């Protein structure tokens, strides 16, 4: 291998994995507790990360990562609006953070990842403006409790996906369809909450290391399969406008840009439309048909590594903020495919850094195979497999774990 094939990343680059509470913890009381996924599965036990986090931190150490992005579940910490934090649940998260620190792993904490406490859902969730002060109160208390241990804060994970799948597509609770007004309200309320929460984090969250705060924006490219199809182009433009432009403007447009110190980017790939149909496995398009069309997909969306470079250039031009890749990953049982996908996306990321974008970290989605929302346990994103048929939920590293581990340990990727 010649030196041309070696892409070295900046010093102090964060290499991590990512999870979310509903998808891995188990024993959660939120809107997902009674939700039955397409495969018949539910999140009641999930990976039992709630009890097994020490073991999972052990796996992270074996991988050699230096960062971990995970969520703190609001429903565990407050039982009513403005209530004091539940001290037992807080102690568990504190212990998790202490164990991460002992392992030399930097935490990035996500405050909202597709779930709310039952008392928030009972009053309309994020369609109700009263959710904003309740969330801000929670954040203030949590930041005061954890500021010695956390400096990287991610307020909202993919507000676009949440509002779209819950209020337009009906896939997430409360499973509403085509409620465009509610979609817009959810985004507007979350954006206001982000600005207020960020102010608290920046002002009150400093315990020796300057806090960093941002949202995680999912960026999907929407294109027409046939460029000359006016209908598919219109559909693609409508999606781009609603999920990318409108959402980015709501959170980062104008004076609001100052609320964030970084942008979290969740990047997976693209969706192309053909006769109004989204040509991706996640929308039910048959994999064989997608292959005939020449699409390269994981079990969710089309792969589009050059998009990583395009979106990073765009964000850099528009906002001039540091970026963390807060999620990238592929769901597939084909490990060679996943390895190729990872290397191609990291090569694109590296080109963006060379071109001047300040990218500070990369978090692989996900540490574990887990509860993938409406799809249940069928989408295999993990670096570690979890045996869900076995009571012990045994974890075992997949071939990609070794590949990722070498990248993290050496801070470079061979392409
Ligand atoms: C992202 C979500 C994450 C997971 C991955 C596959 O949209 O943030 O929870 O579902 O996709």
Short mmCIF file of C-alpha atoms and ligand atoms in Angstrom, two decimals:
data_model
loop_
_atom_site.label_atom_id
_atom_site.label_comp_id
_atom_site.label_asym_id
_atom_site.label_seq_id
_atom_site.Cartn_x
_atom_site.Cartn_y
_atom_site.Cartn_z
CA UNK A 1 0.00 0.00 0.00
CA UNK A 2 1.45 3.36 -0.97
CA UNK A 3 1.30 6.45 1.22
CA UNK A 4 -1.24 7.94 -1.23
CA UNK A 5 -3.81 5.51 0.11
CA UNK A 6 -3.46 6.67 3.68
CA UNK A 7 -5.77 9.44 4.84
CA UNK A 8 -4.71 10.88 8.16
CA UNK A 9 -7.24 12.75 10.31
CA UNK A 10 -6.57 15.86 12.43
CA UNK A 11 -5.08 15.51 15.87
CA UNK A 12 -7.67 15.19 18.65
CA UNK A 13 -10.28 14.00 16.17
CA UNK A 14 -13.14 12.27 17.99
CA UNK A 15 -13.88 8.73 16.85
CA UNK A 16 -16.96 7.30 18.43
CA UNK A 17 -20.12 5.27 18.17
CA UNK A 18 -23.69 6.43 18.76
CA UNK A 19 -26.85 5.04 20.35
CA UNK A 20 -30.16 6.39 21.64
CA UNK A 21 -32.06 5.52 24.85
CA UNK A 22 -35.23 4.05 23.31
CA UNK A 23 -33.20 1.96 20.90
CA UNK A 24 -30.81 0.35 23.37
CA UNK A 25 -31.67 0.92 27.02
CA UNK A 26 -34.91 -1.00 27.59
CA UNK A 27 -37.24 -0.52 30.61
CA UNK A 28 -38.43 2.85 29.35
CA UNK A 29 -41.80 4.58 29.87
CA UNK A 30 -42.38 6.73 26.83
CA UNK A 31 -44.55 6.69 23.69
CA UNK A 32 -42.54 3.76 22.31
CA UNK A 33 -43.21 1.42 25.23
CA UNK A 34 -46.43 0.06 23.71
CA UNK A 35 -45.43 0.54 20.10
CA UNK A 36 -45.29 -2.62 18.00
CA UNK A 37 -42.81 -2.42 15.15
CA UNK A 38 -43.29 -3.89 11.67
CA UNK A 39 -41.46 -7.07 12.67
CA UNK A 40 -43.63 -7.49 15.78
CA UNK A 41 -40.81 -6.32 18.06
CA UNK A 42 -40.91 -3.70 20.81
CA UNK A 43 -38.37 -1.67 22.77
CA UNK A 44 -39.21 -3.02 26.23
CA UNK A 45 -35.89 -4.78 26.72
CA UNK A 46 -34.02 -3.69 23.59
CA UNK A 47 -30.29 -4.30 24.28
CA UNK A 48 -30.77 -3.84 28.03
CA UNK A 49 -28.04 -1.21 27.90
CA UNK A 50 -29.81 0.18 30.99
CA UNK A 51 -28.24 -2.63 33.03
CA UNK A 52 -25.37 -3.56 30.73
CA UNK A 53 -23.72 -0.21 30.12
CA UNK A 54 -20.56 -1.23 31.96
CA UNK A 55 -20.15 -4.17 29.61
CA UNK A 56 -20.84 -1.92 26.63
CA UNK A 57 -18.23 0.59 27.77
CA UNK A 58 -15.86 -2.38 27.96
CA UNK A 59 -16.62 -3.09 24.30
CA UNK A 60 -15.98 0.56 23.44
CA UNK A 61 -12.58 0.31 25.10
CA UNK A 62 -11.81 -2.80 23.09
CA UNK A 63 -12.77 -0.92 19.94
CA UNK A 64 -10.40 1.88 20.90
CA UNK A 65 -12.90 4.70 20.36
CA UNK A 66 -12.33 7.97 22.20
CA UNK A 67 -15.94 9.24 22.14
CA UNK A 68 -19.52 8.08 22.68
CA UNK A 69 -22.71 9.87 21.63
CA UNK A 70 -25.72 8.74 23.63
CA UNK A 71 -29.02 10.13 24.86
CA UNK A 72 -30.31 10.88 28.31
CA UNK A 73 -33.95 9.90 28.55
CA UNK A 74 -36.10 12.79 29.77
CA UNK A 75 -38.93 10.47 30.89
CA UNK A 76 -36.60 8.83 33.43
CA UNK A 77 -35.60 12.10 35.03
CA UNK A 78 -38.81 14.08 35.46
CA UNK A 79 -42.23 12.75 36.43
CA UNK A 80 -44.08 16.03 35.85
CA UNK A 81 -43.37 19.47 34.38
CA UNK A 82 -40.79 21.37 36.47
CA UNK A 83 -40.33 18.42 38.86
CA UNK A 84 -36.96 17.85 40.52
CA UNK A 85 -34.70 15.32 38.77
CA UNK A 86 -35.08 11.71 39.84
CA UNK A 87 -31.89 11.16 41.83
CA UNK A 88 -31.62 7.41 41.28
CA UNK A 89 -31.87 7.71 37.54
CA UNK A 90 -29.49 10.65 37.57
CA UNK A 91 -27.00 8.59 39.57
CA UNK A 92 -27.07 5.89 36.91
CA UNK A 93 -26.21 8.35 34.16
CA UNK A 94 -23.52 9.89 36.37
CA UNK A 95 -22.02 6.45 36.87
CA UNK A 96 -22.11 5.84 33.12
CA UNK A 97 -20.31 9.15 32.58
CA UNK A 98 -17.73 8.32 35.24
CA UNK A 99 -17.06 4.96 33.65
CA UNK A 100 -16.64 6.63 30.27
CA UNK A 101 -14.19 9.08 31.77
CA UNK A 102 -12.22 6.26 33.39
CA UNK A 103 -12.04 4.62 29.96
CA UNK A 104 -10.83 7.84 28.32
CA UNK A 105 -14.03 8.20 26.28
CA UNK A 106 -15.47 11.69 25.70
CA UNK A 107 -19.27 11.82 25.98
CA UNK A 108 -21.60 13.74 23.69
CA UNK A 109 -25.03 13.92 25.33
CA UNK A 110 -28.22 14.04 23.26
CA UNK A 111 -31.16 15.70 25.00
CA UNK A 112 -33.99 14.70 22.68
CA UNK A 113 -33.99 11.65 20.43
CA UNK A 114 -37.49 10.87 19.12
CA UNK A 115 -39.09 10.42 22.55
CA UNK A 116 -40.90 12.40 25.26
CA UNK A 117 -42.17 11.73 28.77
CA UNK A 118 -45.80 10.51 28.84
CA UNK A 119 -46.98 13.77 30.44
CA UNK A 120 -45.57 15.72 27.52
CA UNK A 121 -47.26 13.45 24.99
CA UNK A 122 -50.55 13.73 26.89
CA UNK A 123 -50.61 17.46 26.27
CA UNK A 124 -49.81 17.33 22.55
CA UNK A 125 -46.04 16.82 22.61
CA UNK A 126 -44.11 19.35 20.54
CA UNK A 127 -47.21 20.64 18.79
CA UNK A 128 -47.92 22.41 22.09
CA UNK A 129 -45.84 25.53 22.85
CA UNK A 130 -46.06 24.68 26.59
CA UNK A 131 -43.53 21.91 25.94
CA UNK A 132 -40.82 24.54 25.39
CA UNK A 133 -40.56 25.86 28.99
CA UNK A 134 -40.90 22.33 30.37
CA UNK A 135 -37.96 21.16 28.23
CA UNK A 136 -35.90 24.24 29.07
CA UNK A 137 -36.46 23.61 32.80
CA UNK A 138 -35.29 20.01 32.34
CA UNK A 139 -32.20 21.14 30.47
CA UNK A 140 -31.31 23.73 33.10
CA UNK A 141 -31.46 21.11 35.87
CA UNK A 142 -29.60 18.50 33.87
CA UNK A 143 -26.83 20.88 32.84
CA UNK A 144 -26.34 21.97 36.45
CA UNK A 145 -26.09 18.31 37.48
CA UNK A 146 -23.74 17.17 34.72
CA UNK A 147 -21.61 20.12 33.69
CA UNK A 148 -18.49 18.76 35.41
CA UNK A 149 -18.75 15.66 33.28
CA UNK A 150 -20.15 16.83 29.93
CA UNK A 151 -19.09 19.62 27.59
CA UNK A 152 -20.54 18.34 24.29
CA UNK A 153 -24.30 18.78 24.11
CA UNK A 154 -26.57 17.80 21.28
CA UNK A 155 -30.02 19.33 21.91
CA UNK A 156 -32.25 17.74 19.27
CA UNK A 157 -31.55 14.69 17.16
CA UNK A 158 -32.98 14.99 13.66
CA UNK A 159 -35.97 17.24 14.35
CA UNK A 160 -36.77 16.88 10.64
CA UNK A 161 -37.05 13.09 10.80
CA UNK A 162 -39.02 13.22 14.03
CA UNK A 163 -41.57 15.78 12.81
CA UNK A 164 -41.85 14.14 9.39
CA UNK A 165 -42.24 10.52 10.43
CA UNK A 166 -44.52 11.33 13.40
CA UNK A 167 -46.76 13.95 11.70
CA UNK A 168 -46.52 13.38 7.93
CA UNK A 169 -45.78 9.71 7.33
CA UNK A 170 -47.41 8.15 10.39
CA UNK A 171 -44.44 5.88 11.18
CA UNK A 172 -43.57 7.17 14.68
CA UNK A 173 -45.98 7.83 17.53
CA UNK A 174 -48.39 9.64 17.51
CA UNK A 175 -48.64 8.27 13.93
CA UNK A 176 -50.36 11.24 12.31
CA UNK A 177 -50.49 11.50 8.53
CA UNK A 178 -50.10 14.57 6.35
CA UNK A 179 -50.51 17.06 9.19
CA UNK A 180 -48.32 19.70 7.60
CA UNK A 181 -49.43 22.36 10.08
CA UNK A 182 -48.38 20.14 13.00
CA UNK A 183 -45.10 19.32 11.28
CA UNK A 184 -44.32 23.02 11.01
CA UNK A 185 -45.34 23.68 14.61
CA UNK A 186 -43.12 20.89 15.94
CA UNK A 187 -40.14 22.29 14.06
CA UNK A 188 -40.86 25.87 15.15
CA UNK A 189 -41.23 24.86 18.81
CA UNK A 190 -38.14 22.70 18.83
CA UNK A 191 -36.14 25.48 17.19
CA UNK A 192 -37.22 27.91 19.91
CA UNK A 193 -36.39 25.35 22.58
CA UNK A 194 -32.98 24.80 20.98
CA UNK A 195 -32.15 28.49 21.15
CA UNK A 196 -33.18 28.70 24.82
CA UNK A 197 -31.48 25.45 25.82
CA UNK A 198 -28.29 26.45 24.02
CA UNK A 199 -28.18 29.74 25.88
CA UNK A 200 -28.38 27.85 29.19
CA UNK A 201 -25.70 25.40 28.12
CA UNK A 202 -23.32 28.15 27.00
CA UNK A 203 -23.93 30.36 30.05
CA UNK A 204 -24.41 27.86 32.84
CA UNK A 205 -22.66 24.77 31.53
CA UNK A 206 -19.05 25.86 31.86
CA UNK A 207 -17.15 23.89 34.49
CA UNK A 208 -13.65 24.45 33.19
CA UNK A 209 -14.10 23.42 29.59
CA UNK A 210 -16.09 25.59 27.23
CA UNK A 211 -19.37 23.87 26.43
CA UNK A 212 -20.22 23.08 22.81
CA UNK A 213 -23.81 22.82 21.62
CA UNK A 214 -25.68 22.05 18.43
CA UNK A 215 -28.47 20.03 16.89
CA UNK A 216 -27.98 16.91 14.79
CA UNK A 217 -29.46 17.56 11.36
CA UNK A 218 -30.21 14.62 9.19
CA UNK A 219 -29.29 15.51 5.63
CA UNK A 220 -30.79 13.43 2.85
CA UNK A 221 -30.32 14.35 -0.80
CA UNK A 222 -33.55 14.18 -2.80
CA UNK A 223 -33.21 13.74 -6.55
CA UNK A 224 -35.33 12.67 -9.51
CA UNK A 225 -34.24 9.37 -11.04
CA UNK A 226 -34.85 10.83 -14.48
CA UNK A 227 -33.77 14.39 -14.68
CA UNK A 228 -36.35 15.24 -17.34
CA UNK A 229 -39.31 14.07 -15.27
CA UNK A 230 -40.95 17.31 -14.08
CA UNK A 231 -43.10 15.48 -11.51
CA UNK A 232 -40.28 13.63 -9.87
CA UNK A 233 -38.20 16.78 -9.86
CA UNK A 234 -41.02 18.65 -8.17
CA UNK A 235 -41.41 15.90 -5.57
CA UNK A 236 -37.67 15.91 -4.89
CA UNK A 237 -37.61 19.68 -4.61
CA UNK A 238 -40.63 19.63 -2.23
CA UNK A 239 -38.85 17.17 0.05
CA UNK A 240 -35.61 19.11 -0.07
CA UNK A 241 -37.43 22.32 0.70
CA UNK A 242 -39.46 20.91 3.59
CA UNK A 243 -36.92 18.67 5.30
CA UNK A 244 -33.64 20.38 4.53
CA UNK A 245 -34.11 24.06 3.82
CA UNK A 246 -37.08 24.85 6.07
CA UNK A 247 -35.61 22.94 9.02
CA UNK A 248 -32.10 24.33 8.66
CA UNK A 249 -33.48 27.87 8.44
CA UNK A 250 -35.67 27.32 11.51
CA UNK A 251 -32.71 26.24 13.66
CA UNK A 252 -29.77 28.09 12.17
CA UNK A 253 -31.12 30.89 9.99
CA UNK A 254 -30.29 34.55 10.66
CA UNK A 255 -29.63 35.47 14.30
CA UNK A 256 -30.35 31.91 15.41
CA UNK A 257 -27.02 30.74 14.03
CA UNK A 258 -25.40 32.26 17.11
CA UNK A 259 -27.22 29.80 19.38
CA UNK A 260 -25.07 26.90 18.14
CA UNK A 261 -21.35 26.42 18.47
CA UNK A 262 -21.36 23.44 16.07
CA UNK A 263 -23.50 21.59 13.58
CA UNK A 264 -24.11 17.89 14.07
CA UNK A 265 -24.60 16.16 10.75
CA UNK A 266 -26.28 12.77 10.43
CA UNK A 267 -25.52 11.66 6.92
CA UNK A 268 -26.62 8.39 5.32
CA UNK A 269 -27.28 9.06 1.61
CA UNK A 270 -29.99 9.92 -0.84
CA UNK A 271 -33.50 9.21 -2.05
CA UNK A 272 -34.33 9.26 -5.75
CA UNK A 273 -37.89 9.41 -7.01
CA UNK A 274 -39.30 7.49 -9.95
CA UNK A 275 -42.97 7.99 -10.84
CA UNK A 276 -43.47 9.59 -7.39
CA UNK A 277 -42.02 6.56 -5.63
CA UNK A 278 -39.07 6.84 -3.28
CA UNK A 279 -36.59 4.28 -4.62
CA UNK A 280 -35.24 3.06 -1.29
CA UNK A 281 -35.63 -0.13 0.77
CA UNK A 282 -36.95 1.87 3.76
CA UNK A 283 -40.03 2.79 1.69
CA UNK A 284 -40.60 -0.81 0.68
CA UNK A 285 -39.02 -0.71 -2.81
CA UNK A 286 -37.94 -4.29 -3.63
CA UNK A 287 -34.17 -4.69 -3.35
CA UNK A 288 -34.03 -6.68 -6.60
CA UNK A 289 -35.76 -3.85 -8.50
CA UNK A 290 -33.39 -1.30 -6.99
CA UNK A 291 -30.46 -3.40 -8.16
CA UNK A 292 -31.89 -3.54 -11.70
CA UNK A 293 -32.02 0.23 -11.66
CA UNK A 294 -28.37 0.32 -10.65
CA UNK A 295 -28.94 1.74 -7.17
CA UNK A 296 -26.46 0.90 -4.43
CA UNK A 297 -28.40 0.76 -1.18
CA UNK A 298 -28.02 -0.57 2.31
CA UNK A 299 -31.23 -1.90 3.87
CA UNK A 300 -32.47 1.71 4.25
CA UNK A 301 -31.40 4.30 1.65
CA UNK A 302 -29.24 4.78 -1.43
CA UNK A 303 -25.54 5.24 -0.72
CA UNK A 304 -24.12 8.49 -1.99
CA UNK A 305 -20.66 9.11 -0.49
CA UNK A 306 -19.98 12.12 -2.72
CA UNK A 307 -22.95 13.71 -0.98
CA UNK A 308 -20.92 13.80 2.25
CA UNK A 309 -18.50 16.19 0.58
CA UNK A 310 -21.26 18.26 -1.02
CA UNK A 311 -23.24 18.81 2.15
CA UNK A 312 -20.13 19.60 4.19
CA UNK A 313 -19.04 22.20 1.63
CA UNK A 314 -22.52 23.72 1.71
CA UNK A 315 -22.69 23.88 5.52
CA UNK A 316 -19.21 25.34 5.70
CA UNK A 317 -20.03 28.03 3.16
CA UNK A 318 -23.33 28.90 4.74
CA UNK A 319 -22.61 28.77 8.48
CA UNK A 320 -18.85 28.67 9.09
CA UNK A 321 -19.33 26.46 12.14
CA UNK A 322 -17.38 23.37 13.20
CA UNK A 323 -19.10 20.09 12.33
CA UNK A 324 -19.34 16.70 14.00
CA UNK A 325 -20.60 13.78 11.95
CA UNK A 326 -22.98 12.72 14.69
CA UNK A 327 -24.15 9.67 12.71
CA UNK A 328 -23.18 7.64 9.71
CA UNK A 329 -23.61 3.92 9.25
CA UNK A 330 -25.06 1.21 7.06
CA UNK A 331 -27.59 -1.52 7.79
CA UNK A 332 -26.72 -4.74 6.04
CA UNK A 333 -25.69 -8.31 6.68
CA UNK A 334 -23.00 -7.87 4.04
CA UNK A 335 -19.96 -6.76 6.00
CA UNK A 336 -17.83 -6.15 2.92
CA UNK A 337 -20.46 -3.78 1.65
CA UNK A 338 -20.47 -1.95 4.98
CA UNK A 339 -16.69 -1.72 4.97
CA UNK A 340 -16.68 -0.21 1.47
CA UNK A 341 -19.39 2.23 2.49
CA UNK A 342 -17.44 3.32 5.55
CA UNK A 343 -14.18 3.83 3.67
CA UNK A 344 -15.87 5.75 0.87
CA UNK A 345 -17.68 8.06 3.25
CA UNK A 346 -14.55 8.65 5.32
CA UNK A 347 -12.58 9.41 2.16
CA UNK A 348 -15.21 12.02 1.23
CA UNK A 349 -15.08 13.40 4.77
CA UNK A 350 -11.31 13.62 4.56
CA UNK A 351 -11.51 15.56 1.28
CA UNK A 352 -13.85 18.03 3.01
CA UNK A 353 -11.35 18.53 5.82
CA UNK A 354 -8.58 19.09 3.27
CA UNK A 355 -10.82 21.65 1.58
CA UNK A 356 -11.12 23.60 4.83
CA UNK A 357 -14.20 22.37 6.70
CA UNK A 358 -13.55 22.09 10.42
CA UNK A 359 -14.82 18.56 11.08
CA UNK A 360 -14.06 17.45 14.62
CA UNK A 361 -15.42 13.97 14.95
CA UNK A 362 -17.21 10.99 13.48
CA UNK A 363 -19.69 8.76 15.34
CA UNK A 364 -20.58 5.42 13.79
CA UNK A 365 -24.24 4.48 13.94
CA UNK A 366 -24.34 2.23 15.84
CA UNK A 367 -22.42 0.49 18.59
CA UNK A 368 -25.03 -2.28 18.76
CA UNK A 369 -27.69 -3.86 16.61
CA UNK A 370 -30.77 -2.34 18.17
CA UNK A 371 -34.46 -1.39 18.03
CA UNK A 372 -34.68 0.54 14.77
CA UNK A 373 -37.98 2.34 15.48
CA UNK A 374 -40.85 1.29 13.19
CA UNK A 375 -38.65 -1.40 11.58
CA UNK A 376 -37.91 -3.20 14.85
CA UNK A 377 -34.88 -5.47 14.95
CA UNK A 378 -34.49 -6.15 11.24
CA UNK A 379 -32.02 -3.38 10.40
CA UNK A 380 -28.52 -4.38 11.41
CA UNK A 381 -26.51 -1.21 11.97
CA UNK A 382 -24.33 -2.52 14.81
CA UNK A 383 -20.59 -2.87 15.02
CA UNK A 384 -21.53 -5.52 17.55
CA UNK A 385 -24.25 -8.07 16.93
CA UNK A 386 -26.69 -8.70 19.77
CA UNK A 387 -28.26 -12.12 20.14
CA UNK A 388 -31.86 -11.12 20.83
CA UNK A 389 -32.93 -14.77 21.14
CA UNK A 390 -30.67 -15.28 24.12
CA UNK A 391 -31.63 -13.94 27.53
CA UNK A 392 -28.10 -12.73 28.10
CA UNK A 393 -28.33 -10.56 24.96
CA UNK A 394 -24.79 -11.62 24.15
CA UNK A 395 -22.78 -9.08 22.18
CA UNK A 396 -20.27 -10.18 19.57
CA UNK A 397 -18.12 -8.03 17.32
CA UNK A 398 -18.76 -8.19 13.58
CA UNK A 399 -15.94 -7.92 11.04
CA UNK A 400 -16.62 -4.17 10.65
CA UNK A 401 -15.78 -3.66 14.33
CA UNK A 402 -12.17 -4.60 13.62
CA UNK A 403 -12.02 -2.30 10.60
CA UNK A 404 -13.44 0.62 12.55
CA UNK A 405 -11.19 -0.12 15.49
CA UNK A 406 -8.05 0.14 13.33
CA UNK A 407 -9.29 3.46 11.95
CA UNK A 408 -9.94 4.88 15.42
CA UNK A 409 -6.69 3.66 16.95
CA UNK A 410 -4.51 4.91 14.11
CA UNK A 411 -6.52 8.04 13.37
CA UNK A 412 -6.31 7.22 9.70
CA UNK A 413 -8.10 5.29 7.03
CA UNK A 414 -6.67 3.31 4.13
CA UNK A 415 -8.57 3.68 0.88
C1 LIG B 1 -31.18 8.14 12.34
C2 LIG B 1 -31.62 8.15 13.78
C3 LIG B 1 -31.13 6.95 14.55
C4 LIG B 1 -31.22 5.69 13.73
C5 LIG B 1 -30.49 5.88 12.43
C6 LIG B 1 -30.46 4.66 11.55
O1 LIG B 1 -32.14 8.80 11.58
O2 LIG B 1 -31.17 9.31 14.43
O3 LIG B 1 -31.88 6.86 15.73
O4 LIG B 1 -32.54 5.37 13.52
O5 LIG B 1 -31.08 6.92 11.71
#
